[in-house]
Short mmCIF file of C-alpha atoms and ligand atoms in Angstrom, two decimals:
data_model
loop_
_atom_site.label_atom_id
_atom_site.label_comp_id
_atom_site.label_asym_id
_atom_site.label_seq_id
_atom_site.Cartn_x
_atom_site.Cartn_y
_atom_site.Cartn_z
CA UNK A 1 -66.16 -67.93 46.39
CA UNK A 2 -67.45 -65.46 49.01
CA UNK A 3 -64.75 -64.36 51.59
CA UNK A 4 -65.96 -65.38 55.24
CA UNK A 5 -64.54 -64.80 58.78
CA UNK A 6 -62.42 -68.12 58.31
CA UNK A 7 -60.75 -67.03 55.32
CA UNK A 8 -59.70 -63.88 57.80
CA UNK A 9 -58.77 -66.25 60.52
CA UNK A 10 -56.70 -68.23 58.26
CA UNK A 11 -54.92 -65.16 57.02
CA UNK A 12 -54.27 -64.17 60.68
CA UNK A 13 -56.23 -61.10 59.71
CA UNK A 14 -58.54 -61.40 62.80
CA UNK A 15 -57.27 -63.05 65.91
CA UNK A 16 -58.21 -66.64 67.07
CA UNK A 17 -57.33 -69.28 70.05
CA UNK A 18 -54.98 -71.76 67.28
CA UNK A 19 -55.49 -75.04 68.87
CA UNK A 20 -53.06 -76.68 66.23
CA UNK A 21 -52.03 -75.76 62.58
CA UNK A 22 -49.95 -77.80 59.64
CA UNK A 23 -49.38 -77.68 56.32
CA UNK A 24 -53.08 -78.94 55.33
CA UNK A 25 -55.07 -77.56 58.36
CA UNK A 26 -56.21 -74.81 60.92
CA UNK A 27 -57.65 -75.81 64.09
CA UNK A 28 -59.28 -73.02 66.62
CA UNK A 29 -61.17 -72.77 69.66
CA UNK A 30 -65.12 -71.63 68.67
CA UNK A 31 -66.04 -68.21 69.99
CA UNK A 32 -69.16 -69.83 71.44
CA UNK A 33 -68.33 -73.04 73.17
CA UNK A 34 -71.06 -75.75 73.26
CA UNK A 35 -68.67 -77.86 75.39
CA UNK A 36 -65.37 -78.17 77.43
CA UNK A 37 -63.43 -78.52 74.39
CA UNK A 38 -65.07 -77.15 71.21
CA UNK A 39 -62.50 -76.37 68.27
CA UNK A 40 -63.00 -75.87 64.74
CA UNK A 41 -60.62 -77.52 61.71
CA UNK A 42 -60.91 -76.00 58.49
CA UNK A 43 -58.70 -77.07 55.38
CA UNK A 44 -56.25 -74.44 53.99
CA UNK A 45 -57.25 -75.57 50.51
CA UNK A 46 -61.18 -73.72 50.66
CA UNK A 47 -64.18 -75.73 50.26
CA UNK A 48 -67.76 -74.04 51.08
CA UNK A 49 -69.26 -77.32 52.69
CA UNK A 50 -69.21 -81.04 53.14
CA UNK A 51 -71.83 -81.15 49.89
CA UNK A 52 -68.72 -79.83 47.73
CA UNK A 53 -66.70 -83.32 48.99
CA UNK A 54 -67.88 -85.30 46.00
CA UNK A 55 -65.77 -82.83 43.68
CA UNK A 56 -62.85 -83.41 45.70
CA UNK A 57 -60.10 -86.21 45.55
CA UNK A 58 -60.07 -88.76 48.01
CA UNK A 59 -56.69 -87.77 48.91
CA UNK A 60 -57.87 -84.52 49.86
CA UNK A 61 -60.74 -85.42 52.15
CA UNK A 62 -58.77 -88.23 53.72
CA UNK A 63 -55.64 -85.75 54.42
CA UNK A 64 -58.51 -83.75 55.83
CA UNK A 65 -60.31 -85.89 57.83
CA UNK A 66 -56.94 -87.79 59.44
CA UNK A 67 -56.26 -84.05 60.23
CA UNK A 68 -59.37 -83.73 62.38
CA UNK A 69 -58.62 -87.02 64.13
CA UNK A 70 -54.87 -85.75 64.89
CA UNK A 71 -56.34 -82.67 66.27
CA UNK A 72 -58.89 -84.33 68.44
CA UNK A 73 -55.61 -86.64 69.63
CA UNK A 74 -53.73 -83.32 70.00
CA UNK A 75 -56.66 -82.20 72.51
CA UNK A 76 -56.20 -85.52 74.55
CA UNK A 77 -59.66 -86.46 73.68
CA UNK A 78 -58.91 -90.00 72.44
CA UNK A 79 -59.26 -91.63 76.04
CA UNK A 80 -62.94 -89.95 76.71
CA UNK A 81 -64.05 -89.51 73.70
CA UNK A 82 -65.97 -86.49 71.45
CA UNK A 83 -67.87 -86.13 68.49
CA UNK A 84 -67.30 -84.73 65.09
CA UNK A 85 -69.79 -82.49 63.79
CA UNK A 86 -70.18 -81.23 60.08
CA UNK A 87 -73.43 -78.42 59.34
CA UNK A 88 -74.26 -78.13 55.92
CA UNK A 89 -76.47 -75.71 54.48
CA UNK A 90 -79.79 -74.30 56.13
CA UNK A 91 -81.56 -76.94 57.89
CA UNK A 92 -77.98 -78.03 59.07
CA UNK A 93 -77.84 -74.45 60.58
CA UNK A 94 -74.13 -73.81 58.67
CA UNK A 95 -73.88 -69.95 59.45
CA UNK A 96 -70.15 -70.05 57.77
CA UNK A 97 -69.49 -70.97 54.46
CA UNK A 98 -66.26 -72.48 54.85
CA UNK A 99 -66.02 -75.95 55.66
CA UNK A 100 -65.29 -76.58 59.19
CA UNK A 101 -65.13 -79.81 61.44
CA UNK A 102 -66.66 -79.28 64.74
CA UNK A 103 -64.52 -81.34 67.79
CA UNK A 104 -66.68 -81.27 71.02
CA UNK A 105 -65.55 -83.23 74.06
CA UNK A 106 -64.66 -82.61 77.62
CA UNK A 107 -68.29 -83.85 78.72
CA UNK A 108 -70.65 -86.50 77.69
CA UNK A 109 -72.59 -85.40 74.99
CA UNK A 110 -76.50 -85.85 74.45
CA UNK A 111 -77.95 -88.11 71.67
CA UNK A 112 -79.87 -86.98 69.40
CA UNK A 113 -78.69 -83.65 68.64
CA UNK A 114 -81.67 -81.16 68.75
P1 DGP B 201 -71.59 -73.64 61.99
O1 DGP B 201 -73.13 -73.32 62.77
O2 DGP B 201 -71.37 -74.98 61.70
O3 DGP B 201 -71.29 -72.76 60.52
O4 DGP B 201 -70.90 -72.91 62.85
C1 DGP B 201 -70.06 -71.89 62.81
C2 DGP B 201 -69.10 -71.41 64.42
O5 DGP B 201 -68.29 -70.47 63.88
C3 DGP B 201 -70.26 -71.43 65.31
O6 DGP B 201 -70.11 -72.33 66.18
C4 DGP B 201 -69.55 -70.14 65.86
C5 DGP B 201 -67.98 -70.01 65.36
N1 DGP B 201 -67.38 -68.55 65.02
C6 DGP B 201 -68.04 -67.76 64.42
N2 DGP B 201 -67.25 -66.71 64.23
C7 DGP B 201 -66.30 -67.08 64.78
C8 DGP B 201 -65.26 -66.45 65.26
O7 DGP B 201 -65.03 -65.08 64.55
N3 DGP B 201 -63.89 -67.07 65.74
C9 DGP B 201 -63.89 -68.00 66.17
N4 DGP B 201 -63.37 -68.46 66.74
N5 DGP B 201 -65.25 -68.78 66.00
C10 DGP B 201 -66.37 -68.03 65.25
#
């Protein structure tokens, strides 16, 4: 698997503003925020994208998704709400081949997305 910028952030080789960390995930603020709160959550066990999830266990993906919700809660977004986005592949505009959940909040978000 190709080494990505998120592998380097996880290894603390390059800096990021960490929002949350536990045994399973690392969450850090997006360098190009699209909302007042824009945090990326990556699993410590690397997966390149959502399309690999069918090859993972329900426990692995369940643990990851529960952690995404925990991070949103930790960011105090439960009351007003938020959006979770996964970009997958070229049409999804995925630019980093390390799976990451975008948590967007802090304002009313538009729908549909572009
Ligand atoms: P995506 O298009 O879904 O692959 O989103 C990748 C996101 O990663 C994008 O919103 C910008 C963010 N990003 C890229 N490089 C860095 C970085 O070095 N640090 C941080 N904090 N975010 C980054």
